[in-house]
């Protein structure tokens, strides 16, 4: 019998006599493994699953139909179930849940799991599996998913007994959430789903949700390291803070603002950190990295102190590790000890959650008047303010709009209120550079894995979590063709997501690299396409096509006002190039606009 935690009262009362208690505690129900999994999911606080059924998951799906409290969003491809769960998790801070059958269902999840793993998104993926007796026999749709997902998950369990379901699922949820969050797989053999178990009383496994957690405490070692950081900051002449996704996940944006304003340090963010520091703030430098702003990249390059907060110093930020920020000491605050020294040196590693670390820094740091540093950065920012937006405003009304212009129009139409989910490519970098983000969670995108096709299904997850919030996808014509079948999910599940297709009729970012680094040989980067508006209408969406700048804003407004899902297909020039750019293998100091940046200017 499964001894689940129960709510048996211990207060003395007539019903609490030894006899009555015996009757209460021995009251049992019989459940299948599938039903027990549903009850455990409910006890974990789950309300929504994204999935796709198949033979080895059918006993679970049979039981799921009896639990209307668990909303199941039926996707059109399992990869999108993982992305939707990922969007849901990023939007809520809770663990996202996806379900797939064995074999191809499970393998289709992998890209979604890897995407979540790279960006620290907590997921639990339930995979159907062939019956235990058939495991290892090359049974129909058998695949060793536990063996496959090792490097792209925090852990994977295969259930062996229905009795273990509550504890194994609780462990999976805990593992997904704790420390550096990430995906966890629970492989669920068909016979375990079908097995019948006796369950005591109500099946209640306490939900140990993260939202109930107090601010994590600093270890003495972390406090000591932060004191070192403060001493470095006191004497630094050219300090810069780089804030990443970890600041958002730690809910530490307010603490970052206090720290920044207490010290006067300039603040840049990573792609996933966009929004943790308001971009309108006078101390904001914008995004660092390959397509980051000139001032943010040059600030890193010329800094004498870099404080990296909840970010990984990945190759897109660092470039050539040995030549990165040659004159800087590096303070690195992260809750993943493996992050230290993985790419660049960490002179002062601080193993801590960003929130308590920033609180201590904000309380103890003092203002320093770094007279030479700010004028230099401001001159740099104004000298390169037009980098990447050249000629946009010179186009005539009946010409194609440019992508920076589209991003700014979207911003005007939505007033910054929407959650934007961007796909991968040139449009993603234009969004990062030209929208302006003020709050964490305003932009979701696949930063670490760079998964094309992510945005539309992830937006489904966001909209499921927050039906009243405007949710817009920005996607290229390449990524749209990878995810367009999910338009049917939007219609069927009544998710009024708006999709803006930035249509340059090619794989723009590939084309850009071919132009700059592969002799202009545009090998396989021109992408034939159907009429996207017609395709969207065939799925039941409202849709429109824009070919003139003059029509852009009206189309965006119409889509925003439409009560259901909508697609705006906007044609842009094929030959757009995203600047600024730090060429691959260079360092942030080599950032370019159309030509190399004049080093003397910054
Ligand atoms: C699944 C996947 N395949 C390939 C790539 C490599 N890749 C990165 S950007 C890009 C082009 C994207 O084209 P599109 O979606 O049209 O967006 P654009 O760059 O034109 O804005 C490609 C192929 C990727 N990131 N993800």
Coordinates of C-alpha atoms and ligand atoms in Angstrom, one line a residue:
X1 CA 0.0 0.0 0.0
X2 CA 1.3 3.5 -0.8
X3 CA 1.8 5.5 2.4
X4 CA 1.0 9.0 1.1
X5 CA 1.2 12.0 3.4
X6 CA -2.3 12.6 4.6
X7 CA -4.2 15.2 6.4
X8 CA -5.2 13.0 9.4
X9 CA -6.1 15.2 12.3
X10 CA -4.2 14.7 15.6
X11 CA -6.5 16.9 17.8
X12 CA -8.3 14.8 20.4
X13 CA -11.9 14.3 19.4
X14 CA -14.5 11.6 19.3
X15 CA -13.3 10.6 15.9
X16 CA -9.7 10.4 17.1
X17 CA -10.0 7.4 19.4
X18 CA -7.7 4.6 18.5
X19 CA -10.6 2.7 16.9
X20 CA -11.8 5.6 14.8
X21 CA -8.2 6.4 13.8
X22 CA -7.6 2.9 12.7
X23 CA -10.7 3.1 10.5
X24 CA -9.6 6.5 9.1
X25 CA -6.0 5.5 8.3
X26 CA -7.0 2.2 6.8
X27 CA -9.5 3.8 4.5
X28 CA -8.1 3.2 1.1
X29 CA -8.8 3.7 -2.6
X30 CA -7.4 1.7 -5.5
X31 CA -5.8 3.7 -8.2
X32 CA -3.9 2.8 -11.3
X33 CA -0.4 4.2 -11.7
X34 CA -1.8 6.6 -14.3
X35 CA -4.4 8.0 -11.9
X36 CA -1.8 8.1 -9.1
X37 CA 0.4 10.2 -11.4
X38 CA -2.5 12.6 -12.0
X39 CA -3.2 13.0 -8.3
X40 CA 0.5 13.5 -7.6
X41 CA 0.7 16.2 -10.3
X42 CA -2.3 17.9 -8.7
X43 CA -0.6 17.7 -5.3
X44 CA 2.5 19.3 -6.8
X45 CA 0.3 22.3 -7.8
X46 CA 0.2 21.4 -11.5
X47 CA -2.8 22.7 -13.4
X48 CA -1.6 22.5 -17.0
X49 CA 0.2 19.9 -19.2
X50 CA 1.3 20.2 -22.8
X51 CA 1.5 16.9 -24.6
X52 CA 0.8 14.5 -27.4
X53 CA -0.5 10.9 -26.8
X54 CA 0.7 7.6 -28.2
X55 CA 0.5 3.9 -27.4
X56 CA 2.8 3.7 -24.4
X57 CA 1.2 6.7 -22.8
X58 CA -2.4 5.7 -23.3
X59 CA -3.1 4.3 -19.8
X60 CA -2.0 7.7 -18.4
X61 CA -4.1 9.5 -21.0
X62 CA -7.1 7.3 -20.1
X63 CA -6.8 8.5 -16.5
X64 CA -6.1 12.1 -17.4
X65 CA -9.6 12.3 -18.9
X66 CA -10.9 11.8 -15.3
X67 CA -9.1 14.8 -14.0
X68 CA -10.6 17.9 -15.5
X69 CA -8.6 20.0 -13.0
X70 CA -5.5 19.1 -15.1
X71 CA -5.8 21.1 -18.4
X72 CA -4.1 19.3 -21.2
X73 CA -3.1 21.4 -24.2
X74 CA -2.8 19.1 -27.2
X75 CA 0.2 20.3 -29.4
X76 CA 1.0 19.3 -32.9
X77 CA 4.5 18.1 -32.3
X78 CA 6.2 16.9 -29.0
X79 CA 9.1 19.4 -29.3
X80 CA 6.5 22.1 -29.0
X81 CA 5.0 20.5 -25.9
X82 CA 8.4 21.0 -24.3
X83 CA 8.7 24.6 -25.6
X84 CA 5.2 25.4 -24.4
X85 CA 6.0 24.0 -21.0
X86 CA 9.1 26.1 -21.1
X87 CA 7.2 29.2 -21.9
X88 CA 4.7 28.4 -19.1
X89 CA 7.5 27.9 -16.6
X90 CA 9.3 31.1 -17.6
X91 CA 6.1 33.1 -17.4
X92 CA 5.0 31.7 -14.0
X93 CA 8.2 30.7 -12.2
X94 CA 6.6 27.2 -11.7
X95 CA 7.7 23.9 -13.1
X96 CA 6.3 23.4 -16.6
X97 CA 5.0 19.9 -17.5
X98 CA 5.0 18.1 -20.8
X99 CA 4.0 14.6 -21.8
X100 CA 5.0 12.4 -24.7
X101 CA 4.7 8.8 -25.7
X102 CA 7.7 6.4 -26.0
X103 CA 10.1 6.2 -28.9
X104 CA 9.6 9.0 -31.4
X105 CA 7.4 11.0 -29.0
X106 CA 10.2 10.9 -26.4
X107 CA 13.0 11.7 -29.0
X108 CA 10.9 14.6 -30.3
X109 CA 11.1 16.2 -26.9
X110 CA 14.9 16.3 -26.9
X111 CA 15.4 19.7 -28.5
X112 CA 12.9 21.3 -26.2
X113 CA 14.6 19.7 -23.2
X114 CA 18.0 20.9 -24.3
X115 CA 16.6 24.4 -24.9
X116 CA 15.2 24.5 -21.3
X117 CA 18.5 23.0 -19.9
X118 CA 20.6 25.7 -21.5
X119 CA 18.4 28.5 -20.2
X120 CA 17.8 27.1 -16.7
X121 CA 14.0 26.5 -17.1
X122 CA 12.4 24.0 -14.7
X123 CA 10.5 21.3 -16.5
X124 CA 9.2 17.8 -15.8
X125 CA 8.7 15.7 -18.8
X126 CA 6.7 12.5 -18.5
X127 CA 7.5 10.0 -21.2
X128 CA 5.6 6.8 -21.9
X129 CA 7.7 3.7 -22.1
X130 CA 7.2 0.1 -23.2
X131 CA 6.3 -2.3 -20.5
X132 CA 9.2 -3.3 -18.2
X133 CA 9.3 -6.8 -19.5
X134 CA 9.9 -5.5 -23.1
X135 CA 12.6 -3.0 -22.2
X136 CA 15.9 -3.9 -23.9
X137 CA 14.2 -6.1 -26.5
X138 CA 14.0 -3.4 -29.3
X139 CA 10.3 -3.4 -28.8
X140 CA 8.1 -1.3 -31.0
X141 CA 8.7 2.4 -30.1
X142 CA 11.2 1.5 -27.5
X143 CA 14.0 4.0 -26.9
X144 CA 16.3 4.5 -24.0
X145 CA 15.2 8.0 -23.2
X146 CA 16.9 7.9 -19.8
X147 CA 20.2 7.1 -21.4
X148 CA 19.7 9.7 -24.1
X149 CA 18.8 12.8 -21.9
X150 CA 21.8 12.6 -19.5
X151 CA 23.7 15.7 -20.8
X152 CA 20.6 17.8 -21.5
X153 CA 18.6 17.3 -18.2
X154 CA 19.3 17.6 -14.5
X155 CA 18.2 14.0 -14.1
X156 CA 16.0 11.2 -15.4
X157 CA 14.2 8.5 -13.5
X158 CA 12.4 5.4 -14.8
X159 CA 9.5 4.3 -12.6
X160 CA 9.7 0.7 -11.6
X161 CA 6.7 0.4 -9.3
X162 CA 3.5 2.3 -9.2
X163 CA 4.0 2.7 -5.4
X164 CA 7.0 4.9 -6.1
X165 CA 5.1 7.4 -8.3
X166 CA 4.4 10.1 -5.5
X167 CA 7.9 10.1 -4.3
X168 CA 9.6 9.9 -7.6
X169 CA 7.5 12.7 -9.1
X170 CA 8.0 14.8 -5.9
X171 CA 11.8 14.3 -6.3
X172 CA 11.6 15.2 -10.0
X173 CA 9.8 18.5 -9.2
X174 CA 12.2 19.3 -6.5
X175 CA 15.2 18.6 -8.7
X176 CA 13.8 20.7 -11.5
X177 CA 13.4 23.7 -9.2
X178 CA 16.4 23.6 -6.9
X179 CA 19.8 25.2 -7.4
X180 CA 20.2 25.9 -11.1
X181 CA 16.7 25.0 -12.4
X182 CA 16.3 22.7 -15.4
X183 CA 14.4 19.8 -17.0
X184 CA 13.9 16.4 -15.5
X185 CA 12.5 13.3 -17.2
X186 CA 10.3 10.7 -15.6
X187 CA 10.0 7.7 -17.8
X188 CA 6.8 5.8 -17.2
X189 CA 6.5 2.2 -18.4
X190 CA 3.1 1.2 -19.6
X191 CA 2.7 -1.6 -17.2
X192 CA 3.5 0.7 -14.3
X193 CA 0.8 3.1 -15.6
X194 CA -1.6 0.2 -15.6
X195 CA -0.6 -1.4 -12.3
X196 CA -3.2 -1.0 -9.5
X197 CA -2.1 0.3 -6.1
X198 CA -3.9 0.9 -2.9
X199 CA -3.6 4.4 -1.7
X200 CA -4.3 5.6 1.8
X201 CA -6.9 8.3 2.2
X202 CA -6.5 11.4 0.0
X203 CA -3.3 11.2 -2.0
X204 CA -1.7 14.4 -0.9
X205 CA 2.0 14.9 -1.4
X206 CA 2.9 18.4 0.0
X207 CA 3.8 20.8 -2.7
X208 CA 7.2 22.3 -1.8
X209 CA 6.8 25.3 -4.1
X210 CA 9.7 27.7 -4.7
X211 CA 7.4 30.7 -4.4
X212 CA 7.0 29.8 -0.7
X213 CA 10.8 29.9 -0.2
X214 CA 12.3 32.8 1.7
X215 CA 15.3 34.6 0.2
X216 CA 18.2 32.1 0.3
X217 CA 20.8 33.0 2.9
X218 CA 24.4 33.8 2.0
X219 CA 27.1 31.3 3.1
X220 CA 30.0 32.7 5.1
X221 CA 32.2 32.0 2.1
X222 CA 29.9 34.0 -0.2
X223 CA 29.8 36.9 2.3
X224 CA 33.6 36.9 2.4
X225 CA 33.8 36.9 -1.4
X226 CA 31.3 39.8 -1.6
X227 CA 33.4 41.8 0.8
X228 CA 36.4 41.3 -1.6
X229 CA 34.1 42.4 -4.4
X230 CA 33.2 45.6 -2.5
X231 CA 36.9 46.4 -1.9
X232 CA 37.6 46.0 -5.6
X233 CA 34.6 48.2 -6.4
X234 CA 35.8 50.9 -4.1
X235 CA 39.0 51.4 -6.0
X236 CA 37.9 50.6 -9.5
X237 CA 38.0 53.4 -12.0
X238 CA 36.1 51.6 -14.8
X239 CA 33.7 49.2 -13.3
X240 CA 30.8 47.6 -15.2
X241 CA 28.0 45.3 -14.0
X242 CA 26.7 42.6 -16.4
X243 CA 23.3 41.2 -15.3
X244 CA 21.9 38.0 -16.7
X245 CA 18.9 35.6 -16.5
X246 CA 19.9 34.6 -12.9
X247 CA 18.9 38.1 -11.7
X248 CA 15.5 37.6 -13.2
X249 CA 15.1 34.1 -11.8
X250 CA 16.1 35.3 -8.4
X251 CA 13.5 38.1 -8.5
X252 CA 16.4 40.5 -7.8
X253 CA 15.7 43.3 -10.4
X254 CA 14.8 45.8 -7.6
X255 CA 18.0 44.9 -5.7
X256 CA 20.0 45.4 -8.9
X257 CA 18.5 48.9 -9.3
X258 CA 19.3 49.8 -5.7
X259 CA 22.8 48.6 -6.1
X260 CA 23.4 50.4 -9.3
X261 CA 21.9 53.7 -8.0
X262 CA 23.9 53.4 -4.8
X263 CA 27.2 53.1 -6.7
X264 CA 26.7 54.8 -10.0
X265 CA 28.1 51.8 -11.9
X266 CA 27.1 51.3 -15.6
X267 CA 24.9 48.2 -16.1
X268 CA 24.8 46.0 -19.2
X269 CA 22.6 42.9 -19.6
X270 CA 22.9 39.6 -21.5
X271 CA 20.2 38.7 -24.0
X272 CA 18.3 36.7 -21.4
X273 CA 18.9 39.5 -18.8
X274 CA 17.1 42.1 -21.0
X275 CA 14.6 43.8 -18.7
X276 CA 16.3 43.1 -15.4
X277 CA 17.6 46.7 -15.6
X278 CA 15.4 49.3 -17.3
X279 CA 16.9 50.3 -20.6
X280 CA 15.7 53.9 -20.2
X281 CA 17.8 54.3 -17.1
X282 CA 20.7 56.7 -17.5
X283 CA 23.1 54.0 -16.2
X284 CA 21.9 51.4 -18.7
X285 CA 24.3 50.3 -21.4
X286 CA 22.0 47.8 -23.2
X287 CA 22.9 44.3 -24.2
X288 CA 26.4 42.9 -24.3
X289 CA 27.6 40.2 -26.7
X290 CA 27.9 39.4 -30.4
X291 CA 25.1 41.8 -31.3
X292 CA 25.2 43.9 -28.2
X293 CA 25.5 47.7 -28.2
X294 CA 28.8 49.4 -28.9
X295 CA 28.9 51.0 -25.5
X296 CA 28.2 47.8 -23.6
X297 CA 30.8 45.8 -25.5
X298 CA 33.4 48.5 -25.2
X299 CA 32.6 49.1 -21.5
X300 CA 33.4 45.4 -20.9
X301 CA 36.5 45.5 -23.0
X302 CA 38.0 48.6 -21.3
X303 CA 36.7 47.9 -17.8
X304 CA 39.0 47.4 -14.9
X305 CA 36.3 45.5 -12.9
X306 CA 33.5 43.4 -14.3
X307 CA 30.8 42.2 -11.9
X308 CA 28.9 39.4 -13.6
X309 CA 25.6 38.6 -11.9
X310 CA 23.6 35.4 -12.7
X311 CA 25.2 35.1 -16.2
X312 CA 27.5 32.5 -17.8
X313 CA 30.1 34.5 -19.6
X314 CA 29.3 32.4 -22.6
X315 CA 31.2 32.5 -25.9
X316 CA 28.7 34.9 -27.5
X317 CA 29.5 37.4 -24.8
X318 CA 33.2 36.7 -24.3
X319 CA 34.6 36.0 -27.8
X320 CA 38.2 34.9 -27.4
X321 CA 38.4 34.0 -23.7
X322 CA 42.1 34.7 -23.3
X323 CA 41.8 38.2 -24.7
X324 CA 38.6 39.0 -22.9
X325 CA 38.6 42.3 -20.9
X326 CA 42.4 42.3 -20.6
X327 CA 42.6 44.9 -17.9
X328 CA 39.7 43.7 -15.7
X329 CA 39.3 41.8 -12.5
X330 CA 36.2 39.6 -12.7
X331 CA 33.7 39.1 -9.9
X332 CA 31.3 36.3 -10.8
X333 CA 28.2 35.7 -8.8
X334 CA 26.3 32.5 -9.7
X335 CA 24.5 29.7 -7.9
X336 CA 26.1 27.1 -10.2
X337 CA 29.6 26.4 -9.0
X338 CA 30.4 24.9 -12.4
X339 CA 29.9 28.3 -14.0
X340 CA 33.1 29.7 -12.5
X341 CA 36.1 29.6 -14.8
X342 CA 34.2 27.6 -17.4
X343 CA 34.9 30.2 -20.1
X344 CA 36.8 33.1 -18.4
X345 CA 38.7 33.4 -15.2
X346 CA 36.8 34.3 -12.1
X347 CA 39.1 36.4 -9.9
X348 CA 36.4 36.5 -7.2
X349 CA 33.8 33.7 -7.5
X350 CA 30.7 34.2 -5.4
X351 CA 28.6 31.1 -5.0
X352 CA 25.3 32.7 -4.2
X353 CA 21.8 33.4 -5.4
X354 CA 21.7 36.9 -7.0
X355 CA 19.1 38.3 -4.6
X356 CA 20.9 38.1 -1.3
X357 CA 24.2 38.9 -3.0
X358 CA 22.7 42.1 -4.5
X359 CA 21.1 43.0 -1.2
X360 CA 24.4 42.9 0.6
X361 CA 26.1 44.8 -2.2
X362 CA 23.4 47.4 -2.3
X363 CA 23.5 47.9 1.5
X364 CA 27.3 48.2 1.8
X365 CA 28.5 49.7 -1.5
X366 CA 29.2 53.4 -1.7
X367 CA 28.9 55.9 -4.5
X368 CA 32.2 56.7 -6.3
X369 CA 32.5 59.6 -8.7
X370 CA 34.3 58.0 -11.6
X371 CA 34.7 61.2 -13.6
X372 CA 36.6 59.8 -16.5
X373 CA 34.5 56.7 -17.1
X374 CA 30.9 58.0 -17.7
X375 CA 31.8 60.8 -20.1
X376 CA 33.7 58.2 -22.2
X377 CA 30.8 55.8 -22.2
X378 CA 28.3 58.5 -23.0
X379 CA 30.4 59.8 -25.9
X380 CA 30.6 56.3 -27.1
X381 CA 26.8 55.7 -26.9
X382 CA 26.0 58.9 -28.7
X383 CA 28.7 58.4 -31.4
X384 CA 27.1 55.0 -32.2
X385 CA 23.5 55.7 -31.5
X386 CA 22.6 55.0 -35.2
X387 CA 24.6 51.8 -35.5
X388 CA 22.4 49.4 -37.2
X389 CA 19.5 51.7 -38.0
X390 CA 21.1 53.5 -40.9
X391 CA 18.7 54.8 -43.5
X392 CA 15.6 53.4 -41.9
X393 CA 13.8 56.7 -41.7
X394 CA 14.7 57.7 -45.2
X395 CA 12.5 55.1 -46.9
X396 CA 9.3 56.1 -48.7
X397 CA 5.9 55.1 -47.4
X398 CA 5.4 52.6 -50.2
X399 CA 8.7 50.8 -49.6
X400 CA 9.2 47.8 -47.4
X401 CA 9.6 48.5 -43.7
X402 CA 12.8 47.6 -42.1
X403 CA 13.0 45.3 -39.1
X404 CA 14.2 47.9 -36.6
X405 CA 11.3 50.0 -37.7
X406 CA 8.8 47.1 -37.2
X407 CA 10.2 46.5 -33.7
X408 CA 9.7 50.2 -32.8
X409 CA 6.2 50.2 -34.2
X410 CA 5.3 47.2 -32.2
X411 CA 6.6 48.9 -29.1
X412 CA 4.4 52.0 -29.9
X413 CA 1.3 49.9 -30.6
X414 CA 1.6 47.7 -27.5
X415 CA 3.0 50.4 -25.2
X416 CA 5.4 47.9 -23.7
X417 CA 2.6 46.0 -22.0
X418 CA 2.9 42.7 -23.9
X419 CA 5.1 39.7 -23.3
X420 CA 7.3 39.3 -26.4
X421 CA 8.5 35.8 -27.4
X422 CA 11.2 36.0 -30.0
X423 CA 12.4 33.2 -32.3
X424 CA 16.0 32.9 -33.4
X425 CA 17.8 34.9 -36.1
X426 CA 18.2 38.5 -37.2
X427 CA 14.8 39.5 -36.1
X428 CA 15.7 38.3 -32.6
X429 CA 18.7 40.6 -32.4
X430 CA 16.7 43.5 -33.8
X431 CA 14.1 42.9 -31.1
X432 CA 16.9 42.8 -28.5
X433 CA 18.4 46.0 -29.7
X434 CA 15.5 48.2 -30.7
X435 CA 12.5 47.4 -28.4
X436 CA 13.7 48.7 -25.1
X437 CA 12.8 46.4 -22.1
X438 CA 11.9 47.6 -18.7
X439 CA 10.9 44.6 -16.7
X440 CA 12.1 41.0 -16.3
X441 CA 10.0 38.5 -18.2
X442 CA 9.0 41.1 -20.9
X443 CA 11.1 39.2 -23.5
X444 CA 11.4 35.4 -23.7
X445 CA 13.7 33.7 -26.2
X446 CA 16.0 30.7 -26.5
X447 CA 19.3 32.2 -25.5
X448 CA 21.6 29.3 -24.9
X449 CA 20.6 26.8 -27.5
X450 CA 19.2 29.3 -30.1
X451 CA 16.4 27.0 -31.1
X452 CA 14.6 28.1 -34.2
X453 CA 10.9 27.2 -33.9
X454 CA 10.9 28.0 -30.2
X455 CA 8.8 31.2 -30.1
X456 CA 5.3 30.2 -31.3
X457 CA 5.0 27.1 -29.0
X458 CA 6.6 28.9 -26.0
X459 CA 4.1 31.8 -26.5
X460 CA 1.3 29.2 -26.2
X461 CA 2.7 28.3 -22.8
X462 CA 2.8 32.0 -21.8
X463 CA -0.8 32.6 -23.0
X464 CA -2.1 29.5 -21.2
X465 CA -0.6 30.8 -18.0
X466 CA -1.7 34.4 -18.4
X467 CA -4.8 34.4 -20.7
X468 CA -5.4 38.1 -20.0
X469 CA -2.0 39.3 -21.0
X470 CA -1.1 40.3 -24.6
X471 CA 1.4 37.8 -25.9
X472 CA 3.2 38.5 -29.2
X473 CA 5.5 36.2 -31.1
X474 CA 8.2 37.8 -33.3
X475 CA 9.5 35.1 -35.7
X476 CA 11.4 34.9 -39.0
X477 CA 9.9 33.2 -42.1
X478 CA 12.3 30.3 -41.4
X479 CA 11.3 29.7 -37.8
X480 CA 7.7 30.3 -38.7
X481 CA 7.8 27.4 -41.1
X482 CA 9.2 25.2 -38.3
X483 CA 6.3 25.9 -36.0
X484 CA 3.3 27.0 -38.1
X485 CA 1.3 23.8 -37.4
X486 CA 0.9 25.1 -33.8
X487 CA -1.5 27.8 -35.3
X488 CA -4.0 25.0 -35.1
X489 CA -3.3 24.6 -31.4
X490 CA -3.9 28.3 -30.9
X491 CA -7.3 28.1 -32.5
X492 CA -8.4 24.8 -30.9
X493 CA -7.2 25.9 -27.4
X494 CA -8.5 29.5 -27.8
X495 CA -5.1 31.0 -27.2
X496 CA -5.2 34.5 -28.7
X497 CA -1.4 34.7 -29.4
X498 CA -0.4 37.3 -32.0
X499 CA 2.3 36.3 -34.5
X500 CA 4.4 38.9 -36.3
X501 CA 6.4 37.2 -39.1
X502 CA 9.4 39.2 -40.1
X503 CA 9.6 38.0 -43.7
X504 CA 12.8 38.5 -45.5
X505 CA 12.2 35.4 -47.6
X506 CA 15.5 33.9 -46.5
X507 CA 17.3 32.5 -43.5
X508 CA 18.5 36.0 -42.7
X509 CA 21.1 35.3 -40.0
X510 CA 22.6 32.6 -42.2
X511 CA 22.6 34.9 -45.1
X512 CA 24.3 37.6 -43.0
X513 CA 27.2 35.2 -42.1
X514 CA 27.5 34.1 -45.7
X515 CA 27.7 37.7 -46.8
X516 CA 30.3 38.7 -44.2
X517 CA 32.4 35.5 -43.8
X518 CA 31.7 33.0 -46.6
X519 CA 32.5 35.1 -49.7
X520 CA 28.9 36.1 -50.4
X521 CA 28.0 32.5 -51.4
X522 CA 24.3 32.2 -50.4
X523 CA 24.3 28.5 -50.2
X524 CA 20.8 27.2 -49.2
X525 CA 19.7 30.3 -47.4
X526 CA 17.0 31.4 -49.7
X527 CA 13.8 29.8 -48.5
X528 CA 10.8 29.3 -50.8
X529 CA 7.6 29.8 -48.8
X530 CA 3.8 29.5 -49.1
X531 CA 1.5 32.5 -48.6
X532 CA 1.6 32.8 -44.9
X533 CA -1.6 34.7 -44.6
X534 CA -3.5 32.0 -46.5
X535 CA -1.8 29.3 -44.4
X536 CA -2.8 31.1 -41.2
X537 CA -6.4 31.5 -42.4
X538 CA -6.5 27.8 -43.3
X539 CA -5.7 27.1 -39.7
X540 CA -8.5 29.4 -38.6
X541 CA -6.5 32.5 -37.6
X542 CA -7.1 36.1 -38.6
X543 CA -4.2 37.1 -40.9
X544 CA -2.9 40.0 -43.0
X545 CA 0.1 40.8 -45.2
X546 CA 2.1 44.0 -45.1
X547 CA 4.3 45.2 -48.0
X548 CA 4.4 49.0 -47.4
X549 CA 5.7 50.9 -44.4
X550 CA 2.5 53.0 -44.5
X551 CA 0.3 49.9 -43.7
X552 CA 2.4 48.5 -40.9
X553 CA 1.0 50.2 -37.8
X554 CA -2.6 49.8 -38.9
X555 CA -2.0 46.1 -39.4
X556 CA -0.4 45.7 -36.0
X557 CA -3.3 47.5 -34.3
X558 CA -5.9 45.4 -36.1
X559 CA -4.1 42.2 -35.0
X560 CA -3.9 43.5 -31.4
X561 CA -7.6 44.3 -31.4
X562 CA -8.7 41.0 -32.9
X563 CA -10.0 38.7 -30.2
X564 CA -8.4 35.5 -31.4
X565 CA -5.0 34.4 -32.7
X566 CA -3.7 36.6 -35.5
X567 CA -0.8 36.5 -37.9
X568 CA 0.8 39.6 -39.4
X569 CA 3.2 38.7 -42.3
X570 CA 5.4 41.7 -42.9
X571 CA 7.8 41.7 -45.8
X572 CA 11.2 43.3 -45.2
X573 CA 14.3 43.8 -47.4
X574 CA 16.3 40.6 -48.0
X575 CA 19.6 42.3 -47.6
X576 CA 19.3 43.6 -44.0
X577 CA 22.3 43.1 -41.8
X578 CA 22.3 43.3 -38.0
X579 CA 24.8 45.7 -36.5
X580 CA 26.5 46.2 -34.1
X581 CA 28.4 42.9 -34.5
X582 CA 31.4 41.4 -32.8
X583 CA 32.7 39.0 -35.4
X584 CA 33.0 35.4 -34.3
X585 CA 36.4 34.7 -32.7
X586 CA 37.0 38.4 -32.0
X587 CA 36.6 40.2 -28.6
X588 CA 34.0 42.7 -27.5
X589 CA 36.5 45.5 -28.2
X590 CA 36.3 44.6 -31.9
X591 CA 32.6 45.5 -32.1
X592 CA 31.6 46.9 -35.5
X593 CA 28.9 49.0 -37.1
X594 CA 29.1 48.9 -40.9
X595 CA 32.8 49.5 -40.5
X596 CA 35.0 48.9 -37.5
X597 CA 34.3 51.2 -34.6
X598 CA 36.9 53.9 -34.2
X599 CA 38.6 52.8 -31.0
X600 CA 39.6 56.3 -30.0
X601 CA 35.9 57.2 -29.6
X602 CA 35.3 55.1 -26.6
Ligands
LIG1 C1 16.6 24.4 -35.2 C2 17.7 25.3 -35.8 N1 18.2 25.1 -37.0 C3 19.1 25.9 -37.5 C4 19.5 27.0 -36.8 C5 20.6 27.9 -37.4 N2 20.1 29.2 -37.7 C6 20.2 30.3 -36.8 S1 19.5 31.7 -37.4 C7 18.9 30.9 -38.7 C8 18.1 31.7 -39.8 C9 16.8 32.0 -39.2 O1 16.0 32.5 -40.3 P1 14.6 33.1 -40.0 O2 13.8 32.3 -39.1 O3 14.0 33.4 -41.3 O4 15.0 34.5 -39.2 P2 15.9 35.7 -39.7 O5 17.3 35.4 -39.4 O6 15.7 35.8 -41.2 O7 15.3 36.9 -39.0 C10 19.4 29.6 -38.8 C11 19.1 28.6 -39.9 C12 19.0 27.2 -35.6 N3 19.4 28.2 -34.8 N4 18.0 26.4 -35.1

